[in-house]
Short mmCIF file of C-alpha atoms in Angstrom, two decimals:
data_model
loop_
_atom_site.label_atom_id
_atom_site.label_comp_id
_atom_site.label_asym_id
_atom_site.label_seq_id
_atom_site.Cartn_x
_atom_site.Cartn_y
_atom_site.Cartn_z
CA MET A 1 -39.70 42.15 8.82
CA SER A 2 -41.65 39.11 9.83
CA ASP A 3 -39.29 35.98 10.55
CA SER A 4 -42.14 33.65 9.57
CA LEU A 5 -42.60 35.30 6.05
CA ILE A 6 -38.72 35.47 5.39
CA ARG A 7 -38.16 31.92 6.66
CA SER A 8 -41.16 30.47 4.70
CA SER A 9 -39.78 32.33 1.63
CA LEU A 10 -36.45 31.29 1.85
CA VAL A 11 -37.43 27.59 2.29
CA MET A 12 -39.45 27.97 -0.91
CA ALA A 13 -36.74 29.97 -2.59
CA ALA A 14 -34.03 27.33 -1.67
CA GLY A 15 -36.12 24.63 -3.69
CA THR A 16 -37.25 26.82 -6.22
CA LEU A 17 -33.51 28.09 -6.62
CA LEU A 18 -32.52 24.21 -7.22
CA SER A 19 -35.54 23.78 -9.49
CA ARG A 20 -34.36 26.59 -11.71
CA ILE A 21 -30.78 25.40 -11.80
CA THR A 22 -31.79 21.85 -12.87
CA GLY A 23 -34.28 23.53 -15.23
CA PHE A 24 -31.43 25.73 -16.66
CA VAL A 25 -29.29 22.72 -17.26
CA ARG A 26 -32.31 20.91 -18.70
CA ASN A 27 -32.76 23.78 -21.06
CA ILE A 28 -29.18 23.74 -21.96
CA VAL A 29 -29.32 20.28 -22.83
CA ILE A 30 -32.48 20.68 -25.02
CA VAL A 31 -31.05 23.65 -26.80
CA ALA A 32 -27.73 21.80 -27.43
CA LEU A 33 -29.69 18.92 -28.94
CA LEU A 34 -32.24 20.74 -30.91
CA GLY A 35 -30.94 24.26 -31.40
CA THR A 36 -32.56 27.45 -31.60
CA THR A 37 -34.24 27.36 -35.40
CA LEU A 38 -36.91 25.61 -36.48
CA LEU A 39 -36.48 22.11 -34.80
CA GLY A 40 -36.34 23.71 -31.27
CA ASP A 41 -39.21 25.70 -32.28
CA ALA A 42 -41.34 22.73 -33.01
CA TYR A 43 -40.36 21.25 -29.54
CA ASN A 44 -41.03 24.11 -27.61
CA VAL A 45 -44.24 24.78 -29.51
CA GLY A 46 -45.54 21.29 -28.99
CA ASN A 47 -44.19 21.09 -25.54
CA THR A 48 -45.73 24.45 -24.25
CA MET A 49 -49.22 23.62 -25.65
CA PRO A 50 -50.18 21.66 -22.54
CA ASN A 51 -49.40 24.61 -20.51
CA ILE A 52 -51.23 26.86 -22.77
CA VAL A 53 -54.26 24.60 -22.59
CA TYR A 54 -54.07 23.83 -18.89
CA ASN A 55 -53.39 27.68 -18.02
CA LEU A 56 -56.63 28.55 -20.35
CA ILE A 57 -59.14 26.49 -18.89
CA ILE A 58 -58.34 25.72 -15.32
CA GLY A 59 -55.05 26.90 -13.97
CA GLY A 60 -55.56 30.13 -12.75
CA ALA A 61 -58.39 28.69 -10.80
CA LEU A 62 -56.00 26.08 -8.93
CA THR A 63 -53.44 28.36 -8.06
CA ALA A 64 -55.58 31.18 -6.83
CA VAL A 65 -58.97 30.89 -6.41
CA PHE A 66 -59.40 27.55 -4.66
CA LEU A 67 -56.94 28.32 -1.86
CA PRO A 68 -59.12 30.67 0.37
CA GLN A 69 -61.91 27.94 0.01
CA ILE A 70 -59.61 25.31 0.91
CA VAL A 71 -58.15 27.42 3.86
CA ARG A 72 -61.97 28.17 4.93
CA ALA A 73 -62.79 24.26 4.65
CA MET A 74 -59.91 23.80 7.28
CA LYS A 75 -62.24 24.80 9.86
CA ASP A 76 -64.64 21.91 8.70
CA HIS A 77 -65.12 18.84 11.55
CA ASP A 78 -62.93 16.60 9.18
CA GLY A 79 -60.40 19.09 8.67
CA GLY A 80 -61.61 19.76 5.22
CA SER A 81 -61.12 16.15 3.92
CA ALA A 82 -64.71 16.06 2.53
CA PHE A 83 -64.55 19.38 0.52
CA ILE A 84 -60.98 18.81 -0.80
CA SER A 85 -61.97 15.23 -2.04
CA LYS A 86 -64.94 16.57 -4.09
CA LEU A 87 -62.93 19.17 -5.23
CA VAL A 88 -60.12 16.98 -6.36
CA THR A 89 -62.72 14.76 -8.02
CA LEU A 90 -64.48 17.66 -9.88
CA VAL A 91 -60.95 18.92 -10.90
CA ILE A 92 -59.65 15.40 -12.37
CA SER A 93 -62.95 14.79 -13.91
CA THR A 94 -62.68 17.83 -15.82
CA LEU A 95 -58.96 17.93 -16.76
CA LEU A 96 -59.47 14.36 -18.34
CA ILE A 97 -62.01 15.68 -20.49
CA ILE A 98 -60.06 18.80 -21.58
CA THR A 99 -57.16 16.62 -22.19
CA THR A 100 -59.27 14.35 -24.64
CA ILE A 101 -60.88 17.53 -26.37
CA ALA A 102 -57.16 18.89 -26.82
CA ILE A 103 -55.69 15.74 -28.14
CA LEU A 104 -58.65 15.85 -30.86
CA LEU A 105 -58.14 19.53 -31.45
CA ALA A 106 -54.04 19.37 -31.76
CA PRO A 107 -54.03 19.88 -35.64
CA LEU A 108 -56.42 23.12 -35.12
CA LEU A 109 -53.92 24.25 -32.23
CA LEU A 110 -51.02 23.91 -34.61
CA ARG A 111 -52.55 26.16 -37.18
CA LEU A 112 -53.13 28.73 -34.68
CA TYR A 113 -50.10 28.81 -32.90
CA ALA A 114 -47.55 28.28 -35.95
CA PRO A 115 -49.68 28.98 -39.20
CA THR A 116 -46.51 29.40 -41.30
CA PHE A 117 -45.16 25.70 -40.24
CA ASP A 118 -45.64 23.39 -43.18
CA GLY A 119 -43.95 19.96 -44.47
CA ARG A 120 -41.70 18.49 -42.03
CA GLU A 121 -41.59 21.13 -39.40
CA ALA A 122 -45.43 21.02 -39.20
CA GLU A 123 -45.38 17.26 -38.78
CA ILE A 124 -42.76 17.17 -36.10
CA THR A 125 -44.66 20.16 -34.02
CA LEU A 126 -47.84 18.01 -34.51
CA ILE A 127 -46.27 14.88 -32.93
CA PHE A 128 -44.42 16.74 -30.18
CA MET A 129 -48.13 18.28 -29.40
CA LEU A 130 -49.78 14.81 -29.42
CA PHE A 131 -47.46 13.22 -26.93
CA CYS A 132 -47.01 16.16 -24.78
CA LEU A 133 -50.74 17.06 -24.30
CA PRO A 134 -51.60 14.54 -21.67
CA GLN A 135 -49.01 16.43 -19.45
CA ILE A 136 -52.37 18.62 -18.63
CA LEU A 137 -54.14 16.36 -16.57
CA PHE A 138 -50.75 16.22 -14.31
CA TYR A 139 -50.06 19.76 -14.16
CA GLY A 140 -53.62 20.10 -12.51
CA LEU A 141 -53.05 17.45 -9.97
CA PHE A 142 -49.77 19.03 -9.26
CA ALA A 143 -51.16 22.38 -8.85
CA LEU A 144 -54.14 21.13 -6.93
CA LEU A 145 -51.99 19.22 -4.51
CA GLY A 146 -49.73 21.94 -3.93
CA GLN A 147 -52.26 24.46 -3.10
CA ILE A 148 -53.48 21.80 -0.27
CA ALA A 149 -50.03 21.57 1.00
CA ASN A 150 -49.73 25.32 1.14
CA SER A 151 -53.01 25.84 2.87
CA ARG A 152 -51.39 23.43 5.78
CA GLY A 153 -48.39 25.95 5.96
CA SER A 154 -46.24 23.69 3.81
CA PHE A 155 -44.85 25.58 1.02
CA ALA A 156 -41.69 23.55 0.18
CA PRO A 157 -42.71 20.36 -1.34
CA MET A 158 -44.27 22.09 -4.19
CA MET A 159 -41.29 24.32 -5.11
CA TRP A 160 -39.04 21.07 -4.70
CA ALA A 161 -41.16 18.61 -6.71
CA PRO A 162 -40.02 20.23 -10.17
CA ILE A 163 -36.27 18.87 -9.54
CA LEU A 164 -37.25 15.23 -10.20
CA ASN A 165 -39.10 16.26 -13.35
CA ASN A 166 -36.04 18.25 -14.86
CA LEU A 167 -33.78 15.22 -13.71
CA VAL A 168 -35.78 12.88 -15.85
CA VAL A 169 -35.88 15.12 -18.92
CA ILE A 170 -31.98 15.82 -18.35
CA THR A 171 -31.22 12.27 -18.43
CA ILE A 172 -33.07 11.26 -21.48
CA PHE A 173 -32.05 14.30 -23.65
CA SER A 174 -28.34 13.94 -22.59
CA ILE A 175 -28.50 10.45 -23.74
CA PHE A 176 -29.85 11.46 -27.04
CA LEU A 177 -27.35 14.36 -27.21
CA PHE A 178 -24.63 11.94 -26.83
CA GLN A 179 -25.93 9.33 -29.57
CA TYR A 180 -27.27 12.04 -31.93
CA PRO A 181 -25.21 14.98 -31.70
CA ASP A 182 -26.23 16.47 -34.98
CA LEU A 183 -30.37 16.41 -34.85
CA SER A 184 -32.05 18.73 -37.25
CA ILE A 185 -35.35 19.06 -38.93
CA GLY A 186 -34.47 17.29 -41.77
CA ASN A 187 -32.78 14.02 -40.18
CA ILE A 188 -34.98 13.44 -36.86
CA SER A 189 -37.29 10.47 -37.22
CA ASP A 190 -40.84 10.19 -35.92
CA SER A 191 -39.77 7.67 -33.38
CA GLN A 192 -37.24 10.13 -32.15
CA VAL A 193 -39.45 12.72 -31.70
CA GLN A 194 -42.36 10.49 -29.84
CA LEU A 195 -39.58 9.51 -27.42
CA LEU A 196 -38.55 13.15 -26.82
CA ALA A 197 -42.07 13.93 -26.13
CA LEU A 198 -42.77 11.14 -23.87
CA SER A 199 -39.64 12.02 -21.71
CA ALA A 200 -41.10 15.63 -21.50
CA THR A 201 -44.36 13.83 -20.21
CA LEU A 202 -42.86 11.43 -17.73
CA GLY A 203 -41.30 14.14 -15.98
CA ILE A 204 -44.62 15.89 -15.55
CA ILE A 205 -45.94 12.90 -13.96
CA ALA A 206 -43.06 12.30 -11.65
CA GLN A 207 -43.45 15.89 -10.50
CA SER A 208 -47.10 15.60 -9.50
CA LEU A 209 -47.08 12.08 -8.03
CA VAL A 210 -44.16 13.00 -5.68
CA LEU A 211 -46.72 15.14 -3.86
CA LEU A 212 -49.11 12.36 -2.72
CA PRO A 213 -47.24 11.47 0.27
CA VAL A 214 -46.94 14.94 1.20
CA ILE A 215 -50.97 14.94 1.14
CA ARG A 216 -51.15 11.86 2.90
CA ALA A 217 -48.74 13.06 5.90
CA PHE A 218 -51.64 15.81 6.62
CA ARG A 219 -54.07 12.83 7.13
CA ILE A 220 -56.48 13.98 4.34
CA LYS A 221 -58.32 11.59 3.30
CA LEU A 222 -58.79 11.61 -0.35
CA ARG A 223 -61.43 9.61 -2.06
CA ALA A 224 -63.58 9.74 -5.23
CA ASP A 225 -66.79 12.01 -4.40
CA PHE A 226 -68.94 12.73 -7.16
CA LYS A 227 -71.68 14.44 -4.85
CA TRP A 228 -70.78 18.22 -5.16
CA ARG A 229 -73.85 19.74 -4.53
CA GLY A 230 -74.22 21.53 -0.92
CA PHE A 231 -70.31 21.63 -0.31
CA GLY A 232 -69.57 25.21 -1.57
CA LEU A 233 -67.83 23.97 -4.72
CA GLY A 234 -70.59 26.47 -6.47
CA LYS A 235 -68.69 29.38 -4.97
CA SER A 236 -65.53 28.38 -6.09
CA VAL A 237 -66.65 27.77 -9.47
CA ARG A 238 -68.30 30.97 -9.83
CA LEU A 239 -65.05 32.72 -8.57
CA ALA A 240 -63.20 30.72 -11.08
CA GLY A 241 -65.20 32.05 -13.91
CA TRP A 242 -63.38 35.64 -13.93
CA THR A 243 -60.12 33.52 -13.46
CA LEU A 244 -60.78 31.64 -16.58
CA VAL A 245 -61.38 35.00 -18.30
CA TYR A 246 -57.96 35.98 -16.80
CA ALA A 247 -56.26 33.05 -18.38
CA LEU A 248 -58.09 33.48 -21.66
CA ILE A 249 -56.64 36.85 -21.92
CA THR A 250 -53.01 35.70 -21.07
CA GLN A 251 -53.37 32.87 -23.67
CA VAL A 252 -54.56 35.19 -26.30
CA GLY A 253 -51.83 37.20 -25.82
CA PHE A 254 -49.21 34.41 -25.44
CA LEU A 255 -50.91 33.02 -28.83
CA ILE A 256 -49.90 36.31 -30.74
CA THR A 257 -46.37 36.17 -29.38
CA VAL A 258 -46.00 32.76 -30.39
CA ASN A 259 -47.69 33.34 -33.71
CA LEU A 260 -45.40 36.49 -34.51
CA THR A 261 -42.03 34.61 -33.24
CA THR A 262 -42.71 31.37 -35.08
CA ARG A 263 -43.30 33.50 -38.23
CA ILE A 264 -40.08 35.47 -37.78
CA SER A 265 -38.22 31.87 -37.72
CA LYS A 266 -39.78 30.66 -40.78
CA GLU A 267 -38.86 34.16 -42.39
CA ALA A 268 -35.15 33.79 -41.26
CA SER A 269 -35.33 30.15 -42.51
CA LEU A 270 -36.60 31.40 -46.13
CA LEU A 271 -33.99 34.37 -45.93
CA GLY A 272 -31.00 31.65 -45.31
CA LEU A 273 -30.11 33.22 -41.89
CA GLU A 274 -28.58 30.73 -39.78
CA GLU A 275 -29.28 32.38 -36.47
CA GLY A 276 -32.13 31.50 -34.33
CA LEU A 277 -34.22 34.73 -34.03
CA GLY A 278 -37.65 33.66 -33.22
CA PHE A 279 -39.72 31.75 -30.50
CA THR A 280 -36.86 29.48 -28.93
CA PRO A 281 -34.57 32.61 -28.08
CA TYR A 282 -37.90 34.41 -27.01
CA GLN A 283 -38.61 31.55 -24.72
CA ASN A 284 -35.24 30.90 -23.23
CA ALA A 285 -34.64 34.63 -22.62
CA TYR A 286 -37.93 34.61 -20.74
CA LEU A 287 -37.37 31.77 -18.79
CA ILE A 288 -34.03 33.38 -17.66
CA PHE A 289 -35.90 36.59 -16.58
CA LEU A 290 -38.19 34.64 -14.77
CA LEU A 291 -35.27 33.24 -12.53
CA PRO A 292 -35.40 36.02 -9.80
CA HIS A 293 -39.14 36.23 -10.18
CA SER A 294 -39.80 32.43 -9.58
CA ILE A 295 -37.20 32.07 -6.97
CA PHE A 296 -38.16 35.16 -4.59
CA THR A 297 -41.34 36.85 -5.75
CA ILE A 298 -43.39 33.82 -6.12
CA SER A 299 -42.01 32.30 -2.87
CA VAL A 300 -43.03 35.51 -1.15
CA THR A 301 -46.52 35.80 -2.65
CA THR A 302 -47.16 32.06 -2.08
CA ALA A 303 -46.14 32.36 1.65
CA ILE A 304 -48.20 35.48 2.08
CA LEU A 305 -51.67 34.42 0.22
CA PRO A 306 -52.98 32.10 3.03
CA THR A 307 -52.16 34.72 5.71
CA LEU A 308 -53.94 37.52 3.69
CA SER A 309 -56.86 35.17 3.38
CA ARG A 310 -57.19 34.46 6.73
CA LEU A 311 -56.78 38.20 7.68
CA VAL A 312 -59.47 39.29 4.83
CA GLN A 313 -61.66 36.41 6.71
CA GLU A 314 -61.24 38.28 9.94
CA SER A 315 -61.81 41.71 8.40
CA ALA A 316 -58.35 42.56 9.93
CA ILE A 317 -57.50 45.38 7.13
CA GLU A 318 -54.63 47.20 9.02
CA ARG A 319 -52.86 43.91 8.95
CA VAL A 320 -53.37 43.39 5.36
CA ARG A 321 -51.61 46.41 4.64
CA GLU A 322 -48.76 45.30 7.06
CA GLU A 323 -48.31 42.08 5.03
CA MET A 324 -48.21 43.90 1.82
CA GLN A 325 -45.90 46.26 3.05
CA ARG A 326 -43.45 43.53 4.05
CA ALA A 327 -43.86 41.56 0.79
CA LEU A 328 -43.19 44.78 -1.22
CA ARG A 329 -39.74 45.61 0.52
CA LEU A 330 -39.03 42.09 0.42
CA VAL A 331 -39.30 41.61 -3.23
CA GLY A 332 -37.41 44.61 -4.03
CA ILE A 333 -34.32 43.42 -2.40
CA VAL A 334 -33.73 40.95 -5.19
CA ALA A 335 -35.56 42.42 -8.02
CA ILE A 336 -33.92 45.49 -8.41
CA PRO A 337 -30.32 44.23 -8.62
CA ALA A 338 -31.42 41.47 -10.69
CA THR A 339 -33.02 43.99 -13.22
CA PHE A 340 -29.55 45.99 -13.43
CA PHE A 341 -27.88 42.50 -14.02
CA PHE A 342 -29.93 41.53 -16.60
CA LEU A 343 -29.76 44.89 -18.39
CA PHE A 344 -26.13 45.30 -18.17
CA PHE A 345 -24.57 41.59 -18.72
CA GLY A 346 -27.75 40.14 -20.89
CA GLU A 347 -25.04 39.07 -23.68
CA SER A 348 -22.70 37.78 -21.14
CA ILE A 349 -25.39 35.57 -19.19
CA GLY A 350 -26.62 34.02 -22.52
CA ARG A 351 -23.19 33.09 -23.73
CA ALA A 352 -22.16 31.79 -20.15
CA ILE A 353 -25.60 29.61 -20.15
CA PHE A 354 -25.98 28.43 -23.64
CA PHE A 355 -22.38 27.26 -24.32
CA GLY A 356 -23.53 24.28 -26.35
CA ILE A 357 -24.84 26.82 -29.17
CA PRO A 358 -23.22 29.12 -31.94
CA ASP A 359 -21.80 32.35 -30.29
CA GLU A 360 -24.33 34.74 -32.08
CA ASP A 361 -27.30 32.45 -31.15
CA ALA A 362 -26.38 32.82 -27.38
CA LYS A 363 -25.62 36.69 -27.52
CA PHE A 364 -28.95 36.80 -29.33
CA ILE A 365 -30.67 35.46 -26.58
CA GLY A 366 -29.13 37.68 -23.90
CA ARG A 367 -30.00 40.83 -26.02
CA VAL A 368 -33.68 39.64 -25.69
CA LEU A 369 -33.14 39.03 -22.03
CA ALA A 370 -31.94 42.75 -21.62
CA ALA A 371 -35.17 43.80 -23.50
CA PHE A 372 -37.16 41.83 -20.70
CA SER A 373 -35.12 43.29 -17.77
CA LEU A 374 -36.79 46.34 -16.93
CA ALA A 375 -40.02 44.25 -16.21
CA LEU A 376 -38.88 42.44 -13.34
CA LEU A 377 -39.96 45.10 -10.38
CA PRO A 378 -43.29 45.80 -12.17
CA LEU A 379 -44.21 42.20 -12.58
CA ALA A 380 -43.07 41.40 -9.09
CA LEU A 381 -45.27 44.41 -7.70
CA ASN A 382 -48.15 43.25 -9.71
CA THR A 383 -47.75 39.92 -8.53
CA ILE A 384 -48.40 41.09 -5.09
CA PHE A 385 -51.34 43.11 -5.89
CA ILE A 386 -53.07 40.47 -7.90
CA ARG A 387 -52.54 37.90 -4.24
CA THR A 388 -54.20 40.60 -2.66
CA LEU A 389 -57.01 40.72 -5.02
CA ASN A 390 -57.40 37.01 -4.30
CA ALA A 391 -57.62 37.19 -0.79
CA PHE A 392 -60.47 39.39 -1.08
CA GLU A 393 -61.74 36.94 -4.11
CA ASN A 394 -61.98 39.77 -6.62
CA THR A 395 -61.18 37.93 -9.61
CA LYS A 396 -62.96 40.45 -12.06
CA SER A 397 -60.49 42.90 -11.17
CA GLN A 398 -57.72 40.78 -11.94
CA ALA A 399 -59.32 39.88 -15.16
CA PHE A 400 -59.60 43.86 -16.38
CA SER A 401 -56.16 44.42 -15.21
CA ASN A 402 -54.84 41.54 -17.26
CA LEU A 403 -56.86 42.68 -20.28
CA VAL A 404 -55.02 46.08 -20.47
CA ILE A 405 -51.58 44.60 -19.85
CA ASN A 406 -51.99 42.17 -22.52
CA ALA A 407 -53.77 44.85 -24.97
CA ILE A 408 -50.83 47.01 -24.16
CA ALA A 409 -48.30 44.01 -24.99
CA THR A 410 -50.06 43.12 -28.06
CA LEU A 411 -50.12 46.58 -29.84
CA PHE A 412 -46.55 47.09 -29.24
CA SER A 413 -45.48 43.63 -30.28
CA LEU A 414 -47.45 44.15 -33.71
CA LEU A 415 -45.63 47.41 -34.11
CA SER A 416 -42.55 45.74 -33.34
CA TYR A 417 -43.02 42.90 -35.77
CA LEU A 418 -44.01 45.25 -38.83
CA LEU A 419 -41.54 48.08 -38.16
CA LEU A 420 -38.34 46.63 -37.04
CA PRO A 421 -35.69 44.75 -38.96
CA ILE A 422 -35.93 41.08 -38.64
CA GLU A 423 -32.72 40.58 -36.33
CA TRP A 424 -34.54 43.27 -34.02
CA LYS A 425 -38.13 42.32 -34.13
CA THR A 426 -38.06 39.48 -31.13
CA ILE A 427 -36.34 41.97 -28.90
CA GLY A 428 -38.96 44.51 -29.82
CA ILE A 429 -41.74 41.95 -28.44
CA ALA A 430 -39.74 41.40 -25.48
CA ALA A 431 -39.53 45.09 -24.91
CA SER A 432 -43.37 45.30 -25.59
CA PHE A 433 -43.75 42.86 -22.38
CA THR A 434 -41.88 45.36 -20.16
CA VAL A 435 -43.92 48.34 -21.55
CA SER A 436 -47.08 46.77 -20.52
CA TYR A 437 -46.22 45.65 -17.21
CA ILE A 438 -44.91 49.33 -16.47
CA ILE A 439 -48.37 50.82 -17.49
CA GLY A 440 -50.40 47.84 -15.92
CA LEU A 441 -49.06 48.18 -12.49
CA TYR A 442 -50.73 51.53 -12.22
CA ILE A 443 -53.82 49.74 -13.32
CA THR A 444 -53.72 47.06 -11.03
CA PHE A 445 -52.99 49.19 -7.85
CA SER A 446 -55.76 51.30 -8.77
CA LEU A 447 -58.10 48.18 -8.62
CA VAL A 448 -56.69 46.83 -5.17
CA ARG A 449 -56.32 50.54 -3.28
CA PRO A 450 -60.11 50.48 -2.56
CA TYR A 451 -59.75 47.40 -0.49
CA ILE A 452 -56.95 48.54 1.65
CA LEU A 453 -57.49 52.40 1.90
CA HIS A 454 -54.77 54.43 3.28
CA PHE A 455 -51.94 52.71 1.84
CA SER A 456 -48.73 54.50 2.03
CA HIS A 457 -46.07 54.33 -0.64
CA ARG A 458 -43.26 55.45 1.33
CA GLY A 459 -42.56 52.29 3.20
CA TYR A 460 -41.09 50.80 0.22
CA LEU A 461 -40.56 53.29 -2.62
CA SER A 462 -37.67 55.02 -0.86
CA LEU A 463 -36.20 51.57 -0.11
CA TYR A 464 -36.32 50.98 -4.13
CA LEU A 465 -34.54 54.43 -4.81
CA LYS A 466 -31.64 53.30 -2.56
CA LEU A 467 -31.76 49.63 -3.98
CA ALA A 468 -31.72 51.04 -7.42
CA ALA A 469 -29.03 53.52 -6.86
CA ILE A 470 -26.56 51.01 -5.31
CA SER A 471 -27.26 48.08 -7.96
CA ALA A 472 -26.92 50.46 -10.81
CA THR A 473 -23.69 52.08 -9.60
CA LEU A 474 -22.07 48.43 -8.96
CA LEU A 475 -22.96 46.70 -12.02
CA GLY A 476 -22.62 49.74 -14.19
CA PHE A 477 -19.28 50.26 -12.85
CA LEU A 478 -18.23 46.64 -13.42
CA ALA A 479 -19.76 46.64 -16.78
CA ILE A 480 -17.54 49.51 -17.99
CA MET A 481 -14.48 47.80 -16.28
CA GLY A 482 -15.23 44.51 -18.09
CA GLN A 483 -15.04 46.26 -21.22
CA LEU A 484 -11.83 48.24 -20.62
CA VAL A 485 -9.50 45.53 -18.73
CA THR A 486 -10.79 41.96 -19.41
CA GLY A 487 -10.27 42.51 -23.40
CA ASN A 488 -9.68 39.18 -25.08
CA LEU A 489 -10.58 37.22 -21.55
CA VAL A 490 -14.36 37.60 -22.42
CA GLU A 491 -14.09 36.70 -25.96
CA SER A 492 -13.67 32.86 -24.85
CA ARG A 493 -16.87 31.08 -23.54
CA TRP A 494 -14.85 30.06 -20.26
CA GLY A 495 -13.36 33.47 -19.86
CA ASN A 496 -16.59 35.05 -20.22
CA THR A 497 -18.09 32.38 -17.57
CA LEU A 498 -15.33 33.16 -15.01
CA TYR A 499 -15.79 37.03 -15.57
CA LEU A 500 -19.51 36.66 -14.96
CA ILE A 501 -19.10 34.74 -11.71
CA ALA A 502 -16.52 37.24 -10.61
CA VAL A 503 -19.21 39.88 -11.14
CA LEU A 504 -21.97 37.98 -9.25
CA LEU A 505 -19.69 37.56 -6.29
CA LEU A 506 -18.00 40.79 -6.09
CA THR A 507 -21.53 42.55 -6.47
CA SER A 508 -23.31 40.18 -4.09
CA LEU A 509 -20.56 40.99 -1.19
CA SER A 510 -20.64 44.81 -2.15
CA TYR A 511 -24.38 44.92 -1.91
CA ILE A 512 -24.87 43.40 1.33
CA LYS A 513 -22.26 45.45 2.87
CA ILE A 514 -23.62 48.52 1.56
CA THR A 515 -27.23 47.77 2.46
CA ARG A 516 -26.22 47.07 5.59
CA ARG A 517 -24.55 50.37 6.50
CA LEU A 518 -27.71 52.13 4.73
CA GLY A 519 -29.83 50.24 7.48
CA VAL A 520 -31.66 48.16 4.68
CA THR A 521 -32.82 45.74 7.36
CA GLU A 522 -34.76 43.04 5.06
CA VAL A 523 -31.20 42.12 3.34
CA SER A 524 -29.33 41.86 6.43
CA GLU A 525 -32.17 39.69 8.31
CA ALA A 526 -32.56 37.57 4.89
CA VAL A 527 -29.10 36.93 5.20
CA GLY A 528 -28.84 36.32 8.56
CA ILE A 529 -32.00 33.48 8.45
CA VAL A 530 -29.87 31.84 5.55
CA LEU A 531 -26.54 31.65 7.30
CA LYS A 532 -27.93 30.97 10.84
CA GLY A 533 -31.67 29.31 10.32
CA LYS A 534 -32.77 32.03 12.83
CA ARG A 535 -32.92 35.78 13.38
#
């Protein structure tokens, strides 16, 4: 395994880990303040809308398509400053227009994503949305500055910057929680809603602006430049076209998910159920599910994409295959044990993390997490194959793969909503996501295979079988013993948390020792670099 790939991945993983830890604290505070029912859904729909619009219009292009172009521009006599300045000017100008249009269309967006909301919950959701939508501009600025840094081999700042965002939100929401511990859809004021939304927006602003000194350190001279003709931006825009189709497909799928889960929340409220069964539990379970993916898989794929782009430009296909094999083996050492941990200990994880809400609400989040769990490895592999298509600048195939995945998820989500009892609907929608990625993985690999030719699966499938056997045995045994031995200990929140920590420690140490004995070098090399800072 390449030292440079592991080291780059681990540096980013460390930043992402701290980011996700603070992100978890942020989500815990938000859920404790707003709950998992209608008020929580109102905030989450409003605060998610900037992400939806941003990713729909331009997000995929900034995080994938433009990076190979920026890498190519580095060979220019000015180190790419002219190209990057024009690109930044174009992107910011576009985002300003998009943000303005989104704010004007906010009532329509509300009707699309939460059509069953009416009365006070609709008013609150709209206020959250209006004050959060300016985040679109700063999401774009953050992504573009981060890709510029990545093209220079600097991956850590983009992974560490969200920590500042989380701290801003944690601080303001904690003050609210101390002063207003019993907020609900019926007693929250418009000014309180506005302040909470502004705090979320302020966090995104801080996250993006903190990258400016990083870009200056590379001596890239950014300036407003509206002379876009003749600098290769046309190719970037053409490539972005299919990426926008990709994003559109993703957001249509997410629209259906939000629509269905907010309907479930409304139905539960009308039935007099006190548990949160809709969008907020779904979103929080999804964020936990994404933790190992964001920390490790995204770090690996972010580190490998500039290398793949250069190798493709050099027509070094054999090297491309080697880098893919390394990445596929590396992501498995985290994705596989995390899968079984989520599957066997979902409810315990929900109770340990979301201690500020009723026990049944926390358990339900854990059950949704368990439904997501088996998608973890397929999602990781799909991400690597998509990044490989990015390196070959084939965005059309990415869009087709995404269409298949979202079509499958939508079909099974609709069936779950129509056929399952209300307490199982959201769990079924999460399981639909899992099924879609298991099937979609084959589609994505079929699309990338013509580019890489003679790609062998033996290099990583045998490793996956070993890791799955080890993880399932260790975690399955501990789950059974936990039910038989701990008894009343795990009934309390603190007892459950201590039990979960013990499971993590014991499993991690055993996992490292067993994989070392079986000759799984990726685990021992990664651990060695963490402990010693070198091979």
